Short mmCIF file of C-alpha atoms in Angstrom, two decimals:
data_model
loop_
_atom_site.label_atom_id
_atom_site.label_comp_id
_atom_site.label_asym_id
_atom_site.label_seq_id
_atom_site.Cartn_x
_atom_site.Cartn_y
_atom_site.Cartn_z
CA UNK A 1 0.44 -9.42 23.75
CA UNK A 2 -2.65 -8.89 21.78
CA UNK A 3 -2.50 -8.52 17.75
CA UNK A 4 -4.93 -8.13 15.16
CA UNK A 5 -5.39 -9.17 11.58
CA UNK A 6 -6.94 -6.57 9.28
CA UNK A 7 -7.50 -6.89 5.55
CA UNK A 8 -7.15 -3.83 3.95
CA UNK A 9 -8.63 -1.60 1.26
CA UNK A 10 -11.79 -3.61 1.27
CA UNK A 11 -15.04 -4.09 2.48
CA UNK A 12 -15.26 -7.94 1.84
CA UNK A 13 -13.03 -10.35 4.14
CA UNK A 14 -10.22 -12.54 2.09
CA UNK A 15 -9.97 -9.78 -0.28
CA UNK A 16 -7.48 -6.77 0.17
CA UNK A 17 -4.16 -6.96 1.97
CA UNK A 18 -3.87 -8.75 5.03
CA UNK A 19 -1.60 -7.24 7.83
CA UNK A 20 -0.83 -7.42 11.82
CA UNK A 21 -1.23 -4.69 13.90
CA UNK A 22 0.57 -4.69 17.30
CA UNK A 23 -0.25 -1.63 19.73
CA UNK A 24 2.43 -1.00 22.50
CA UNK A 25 3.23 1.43 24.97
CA UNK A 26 6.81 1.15 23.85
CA UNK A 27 9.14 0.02 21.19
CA UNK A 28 10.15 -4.04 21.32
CA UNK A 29 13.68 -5.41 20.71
CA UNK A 30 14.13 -4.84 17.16
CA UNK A 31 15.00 -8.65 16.11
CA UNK A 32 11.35 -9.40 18.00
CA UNK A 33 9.91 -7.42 15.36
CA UNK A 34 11.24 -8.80 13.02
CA UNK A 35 11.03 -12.58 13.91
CA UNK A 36 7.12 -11.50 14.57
CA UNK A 37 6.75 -10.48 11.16
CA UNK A 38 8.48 -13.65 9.96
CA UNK A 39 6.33 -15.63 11.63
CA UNK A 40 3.11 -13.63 10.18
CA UNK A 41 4.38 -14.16 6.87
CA UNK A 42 2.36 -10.98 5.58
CA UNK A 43 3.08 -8.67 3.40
CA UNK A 44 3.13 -6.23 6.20
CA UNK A 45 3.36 -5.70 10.33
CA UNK A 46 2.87 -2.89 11.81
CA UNK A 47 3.85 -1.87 14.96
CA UNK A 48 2.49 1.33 16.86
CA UNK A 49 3.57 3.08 19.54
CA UNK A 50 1.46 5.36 21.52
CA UNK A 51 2.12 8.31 22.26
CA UNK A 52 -1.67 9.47 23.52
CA UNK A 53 -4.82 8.98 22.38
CA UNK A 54 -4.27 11.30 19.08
CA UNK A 55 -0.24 10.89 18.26
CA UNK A 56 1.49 7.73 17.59
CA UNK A 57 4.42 6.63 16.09
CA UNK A 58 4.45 3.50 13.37
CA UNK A 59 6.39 1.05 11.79
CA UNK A 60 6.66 -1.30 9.41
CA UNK A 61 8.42 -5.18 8.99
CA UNK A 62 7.82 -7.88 6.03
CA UNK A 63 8.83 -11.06 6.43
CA UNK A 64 12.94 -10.01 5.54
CA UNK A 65 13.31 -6.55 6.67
CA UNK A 66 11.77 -3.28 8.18
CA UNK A 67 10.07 -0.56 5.21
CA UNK A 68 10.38 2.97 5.45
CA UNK A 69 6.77 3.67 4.25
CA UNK A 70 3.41 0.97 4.29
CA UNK A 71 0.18 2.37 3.08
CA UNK A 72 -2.27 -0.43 3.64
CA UNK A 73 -0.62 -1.71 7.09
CA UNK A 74 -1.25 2.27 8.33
CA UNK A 75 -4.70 1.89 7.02
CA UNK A 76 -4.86 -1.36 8.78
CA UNK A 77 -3.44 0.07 12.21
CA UNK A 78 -5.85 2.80 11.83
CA UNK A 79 -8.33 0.55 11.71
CA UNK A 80 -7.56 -0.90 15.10
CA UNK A 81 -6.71 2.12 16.49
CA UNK A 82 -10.24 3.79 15.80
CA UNK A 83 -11.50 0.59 16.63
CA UNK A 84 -9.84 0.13 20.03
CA UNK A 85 -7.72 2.35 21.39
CA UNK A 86 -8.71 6.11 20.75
CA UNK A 87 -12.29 8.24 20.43
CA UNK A 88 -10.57 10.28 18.27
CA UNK A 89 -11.68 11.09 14.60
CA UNK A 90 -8.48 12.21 13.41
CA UNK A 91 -4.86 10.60 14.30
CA UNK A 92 -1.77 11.57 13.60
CA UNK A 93 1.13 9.28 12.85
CA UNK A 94 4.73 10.12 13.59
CA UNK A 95 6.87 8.87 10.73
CA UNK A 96 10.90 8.66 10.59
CA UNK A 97 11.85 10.29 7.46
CA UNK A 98 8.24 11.20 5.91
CA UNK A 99 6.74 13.75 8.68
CA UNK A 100 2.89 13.21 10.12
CA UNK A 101 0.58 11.01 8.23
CA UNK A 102 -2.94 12.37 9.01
CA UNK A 103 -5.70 9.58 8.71
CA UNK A 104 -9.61 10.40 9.52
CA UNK A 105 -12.32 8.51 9.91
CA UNK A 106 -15.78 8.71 8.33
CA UNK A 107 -19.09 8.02 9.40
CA UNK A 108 -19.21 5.20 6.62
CA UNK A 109 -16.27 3.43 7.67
CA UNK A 110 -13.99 4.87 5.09
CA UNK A 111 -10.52 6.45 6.81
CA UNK A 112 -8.73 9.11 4.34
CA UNK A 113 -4.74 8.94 4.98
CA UNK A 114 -2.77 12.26 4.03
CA UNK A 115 0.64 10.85 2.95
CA UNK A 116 3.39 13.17 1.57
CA UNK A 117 3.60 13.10 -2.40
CA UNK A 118 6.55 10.41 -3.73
CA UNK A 119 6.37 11.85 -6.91
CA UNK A 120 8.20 9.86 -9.73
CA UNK A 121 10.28 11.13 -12.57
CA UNK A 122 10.41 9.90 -16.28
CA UNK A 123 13.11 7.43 -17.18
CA UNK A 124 14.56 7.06 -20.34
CA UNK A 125 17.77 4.42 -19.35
CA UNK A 126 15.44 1.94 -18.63
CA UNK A 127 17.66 -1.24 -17.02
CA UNK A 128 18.17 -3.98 -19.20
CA UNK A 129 17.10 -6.42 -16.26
CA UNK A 130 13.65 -4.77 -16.06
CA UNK A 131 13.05 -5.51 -19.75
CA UNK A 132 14.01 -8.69 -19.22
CA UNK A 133 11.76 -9.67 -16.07
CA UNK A 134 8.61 -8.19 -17.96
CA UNK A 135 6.91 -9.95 -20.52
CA UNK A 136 4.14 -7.27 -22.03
CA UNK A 137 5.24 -3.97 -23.99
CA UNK A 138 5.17 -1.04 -22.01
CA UNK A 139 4.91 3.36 -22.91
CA UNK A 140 6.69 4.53 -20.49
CA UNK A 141 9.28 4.08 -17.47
CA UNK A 142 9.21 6.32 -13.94
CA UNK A 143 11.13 5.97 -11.10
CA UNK A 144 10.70 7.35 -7.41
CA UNK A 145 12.35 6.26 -4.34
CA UNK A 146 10.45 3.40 -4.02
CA UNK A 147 9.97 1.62 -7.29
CA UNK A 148 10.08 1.99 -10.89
CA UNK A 149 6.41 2.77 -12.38
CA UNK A 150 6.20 0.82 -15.49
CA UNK A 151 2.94 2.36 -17.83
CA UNK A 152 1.37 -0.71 -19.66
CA UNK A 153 -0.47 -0.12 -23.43
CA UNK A 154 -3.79 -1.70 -21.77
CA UNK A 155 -5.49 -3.05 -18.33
CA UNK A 156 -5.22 -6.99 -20.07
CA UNK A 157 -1.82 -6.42 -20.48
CA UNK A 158 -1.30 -5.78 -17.11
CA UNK A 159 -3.64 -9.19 -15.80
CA UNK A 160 -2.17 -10.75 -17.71
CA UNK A 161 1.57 -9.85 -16.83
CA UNK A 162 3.79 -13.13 -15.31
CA UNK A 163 6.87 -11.17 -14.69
CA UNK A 164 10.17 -13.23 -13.95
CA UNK A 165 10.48 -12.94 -10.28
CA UNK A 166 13.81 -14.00 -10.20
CA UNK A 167 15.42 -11.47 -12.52
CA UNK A 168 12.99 -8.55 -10.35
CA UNK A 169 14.98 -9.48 -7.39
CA UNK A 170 18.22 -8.83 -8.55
CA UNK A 171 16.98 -5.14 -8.52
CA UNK A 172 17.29 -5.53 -4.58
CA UNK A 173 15.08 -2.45 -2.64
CA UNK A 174 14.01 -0.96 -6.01
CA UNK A 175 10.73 -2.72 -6.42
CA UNK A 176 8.42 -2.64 -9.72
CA UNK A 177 4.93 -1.25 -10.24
CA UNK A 178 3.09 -1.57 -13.62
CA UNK A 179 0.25 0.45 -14.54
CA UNK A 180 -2.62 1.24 -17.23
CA UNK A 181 -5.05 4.03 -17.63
CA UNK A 182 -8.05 1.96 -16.94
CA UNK A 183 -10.93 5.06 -18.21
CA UNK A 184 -12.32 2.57 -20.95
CA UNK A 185 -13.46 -0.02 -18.15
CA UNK A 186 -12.36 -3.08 -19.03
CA UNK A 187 -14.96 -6.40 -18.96
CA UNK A 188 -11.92 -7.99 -17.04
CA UNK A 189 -11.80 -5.86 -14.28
CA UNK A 190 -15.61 -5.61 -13.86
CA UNK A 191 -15.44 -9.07 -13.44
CA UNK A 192 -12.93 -9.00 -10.83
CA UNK A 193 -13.80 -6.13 -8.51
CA UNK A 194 -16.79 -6.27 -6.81
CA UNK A 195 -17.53 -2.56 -5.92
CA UNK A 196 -18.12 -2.32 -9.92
CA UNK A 197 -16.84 1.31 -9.61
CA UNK A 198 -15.66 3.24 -12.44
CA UNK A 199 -11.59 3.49 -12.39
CA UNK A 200 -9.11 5.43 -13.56
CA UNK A 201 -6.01 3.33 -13.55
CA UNK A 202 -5.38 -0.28 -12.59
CA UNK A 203 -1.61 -1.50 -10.88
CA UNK A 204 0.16 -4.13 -10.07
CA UNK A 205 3.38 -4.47 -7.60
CA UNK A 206 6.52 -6.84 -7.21
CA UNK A 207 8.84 -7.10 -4.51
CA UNK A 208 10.45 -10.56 -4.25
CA UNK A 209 13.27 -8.50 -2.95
CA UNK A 210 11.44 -7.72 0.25
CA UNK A 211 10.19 -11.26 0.37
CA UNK A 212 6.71 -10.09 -1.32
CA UNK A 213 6.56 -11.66 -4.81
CA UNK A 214 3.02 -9.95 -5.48
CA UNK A 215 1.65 -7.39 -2.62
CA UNK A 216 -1.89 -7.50 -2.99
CA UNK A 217 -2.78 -3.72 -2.23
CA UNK A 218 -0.50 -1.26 -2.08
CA UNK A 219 -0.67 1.89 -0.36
CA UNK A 220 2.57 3.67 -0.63
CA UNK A 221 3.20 3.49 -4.28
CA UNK A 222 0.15 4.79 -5.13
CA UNK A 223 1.98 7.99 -3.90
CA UNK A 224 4.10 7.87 -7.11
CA UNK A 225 0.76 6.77 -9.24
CA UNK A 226 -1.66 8.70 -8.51
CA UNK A 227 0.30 11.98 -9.68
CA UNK A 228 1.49 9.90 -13.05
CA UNK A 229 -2.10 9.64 -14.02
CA UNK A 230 -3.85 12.53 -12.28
CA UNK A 231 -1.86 14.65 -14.91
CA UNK A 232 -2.41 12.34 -17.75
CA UNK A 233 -6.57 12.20 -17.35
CA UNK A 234 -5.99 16.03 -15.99
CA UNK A 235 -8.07 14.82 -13.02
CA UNK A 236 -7.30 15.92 -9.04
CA UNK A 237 -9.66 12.53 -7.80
CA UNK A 238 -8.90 9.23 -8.85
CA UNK A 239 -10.08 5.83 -7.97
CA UNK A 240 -7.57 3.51 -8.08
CA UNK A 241 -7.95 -0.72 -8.32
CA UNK A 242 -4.91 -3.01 -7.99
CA UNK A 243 -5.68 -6.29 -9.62
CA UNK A 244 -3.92 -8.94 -7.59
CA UNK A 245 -5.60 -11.98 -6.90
CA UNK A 246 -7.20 -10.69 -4.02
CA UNK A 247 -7.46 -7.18 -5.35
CA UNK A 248 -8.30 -3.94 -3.67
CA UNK A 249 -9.80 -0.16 -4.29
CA UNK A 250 -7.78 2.74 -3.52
CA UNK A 251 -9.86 6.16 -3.34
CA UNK A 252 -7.49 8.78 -3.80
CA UNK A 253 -7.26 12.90 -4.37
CA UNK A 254 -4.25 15.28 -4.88
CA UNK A 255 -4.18 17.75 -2.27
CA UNK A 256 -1.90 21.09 -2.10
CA UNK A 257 1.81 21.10 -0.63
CA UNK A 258 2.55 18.15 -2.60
CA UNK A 259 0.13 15.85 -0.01
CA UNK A 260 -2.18 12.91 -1.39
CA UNK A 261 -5.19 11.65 0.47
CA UNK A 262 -5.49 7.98 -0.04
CA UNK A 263 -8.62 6.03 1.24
CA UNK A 264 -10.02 2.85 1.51
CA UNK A 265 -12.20 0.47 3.84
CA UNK A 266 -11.04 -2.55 6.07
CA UNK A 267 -12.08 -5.39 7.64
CA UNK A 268 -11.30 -7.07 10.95
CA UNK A 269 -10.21 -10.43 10.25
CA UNK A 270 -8.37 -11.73 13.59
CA UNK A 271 -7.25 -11.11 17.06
CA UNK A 272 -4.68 -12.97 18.49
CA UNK A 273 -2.90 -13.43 21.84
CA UNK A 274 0.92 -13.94 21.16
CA UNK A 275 2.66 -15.83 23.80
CA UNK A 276 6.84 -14.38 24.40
#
């Protein structure tokens, strides 16, 4: 069975986030999944099932359980599916739950993902445990059905976070994001990311929960984001940079019908033969 490795929301390899891609015709045994995405130890792999050269259905395993929604593993399989398996510009991807995820790709390289709006609500009971685990003073709390949104005074406040990772996985599926308007460009992150692009807002996200202490690039919760700060700059396109260690650039754009187009670039890192 053939599987790639495909660092995401980059141009450079080693930077990004790292996930598997496995094509199939149809689904495996569940608990195969899952034990192959144990023994990955990624953040993220995806699994895709074809339905023809335009439709397919995805999912999505850490290294502890399946996800309901993976932004840079989609990128990733679209990646692999552009590259390998379809002459098609535009796909379409099948989604329990969330609907059709539209990704395209661009002359350049780039694919642009449409993902449905997870649009996060103010919180003012903020958890005691989430005051706890963080370490930096924040503005604001949000909350979507993913994680809570935590909105940081500055972009050194958020490198320099060292959240208790203990405490943030007591929270179980409710993971943590923390964010800061990032229009003043700080020397920190010019340092950091190499496309030297102007951003709007920098991010971080936890999940020890899920077995992901740090995810390096994340996709998905820059559904619940991008919003937060598109009406606070009163901007529709945003470029996006999450500073983990390996960091990443998220190019993203509100759309109509409560749809976001997220894009980014990706590299082909590895293919594999697994043996069953």
């Amino acid at each position: 069975m053939q599987m790639y490795q495909v660092d995401a929301f980059t141009t450079q390899l080693f930077k990004g986030n790292p996930a598997a891609v496995i094509v199939t015709d149809d689904w495996l045994d569940e608990a195969l999944m899952q034990n192959i995405a144990l023994e990955n130890n990624l953040s993220e792999t995806a699994f895709v099932k074809k339905i023809d050269q335009e439709n397919f259905e995805i999912r999505w395993f850490t290294p502890t359980t399946e996800v309901d929604f993976c932004g840079h593993a989609t990128l990733a399989s679209s990646f692999v599916i552009f590259k390998e398996f379809s002459p098609a510009k535009t796909i379409y991807f099948h989604v329990k739950n969330l609907g059709i995820f539209i990704v395209t790709q661009h002359a350049d390289g780039k694919m642009s993902m449409n993902f449905p709006v997870r649009r996060a609500e103010l919180v003012t009971d903020v958890p005691n445990v989430l005051r706890q685990a963080l370490t930096k003073p924040f503005k604001a709390v949000y909350l979507n059905q993913q994680a809570y949104i935590v909105v940081y005074e500055s972009v050194q406040d958020i490198l320099d976070e060292k959240p208790n990772m203990e405490l943030l996985k007591t929270m179980g599926k409710v993971r943590t994001a923390i964010t800061a308007d990032a229009t003043q460009l700080d020397v920190a992150i010019t340092s950091l990311a190499s496309d030297q692009v102007a951003y709007d807002c920098v991010s971080r996200y936890f999940a020890p929960a899920n077995g992901i202490p740090e995810d390096p690039v994340t996709g998905s919760i820059h559904t619940g984001i991008i919003p937060i700060w598109a009406e606070k700059l009163a901007k529709t396109e945003l470029t996006a940079y999450q500073a983990s260690s390996r960091g990443g650039t998220l190019y993203c754009k509100m759309l109509d019908n409560e749809r976001i187009e997220i894009s980014g670039y990706a590299r082909l890192f590895m293919q594999a033969q697994i043996e069953l």
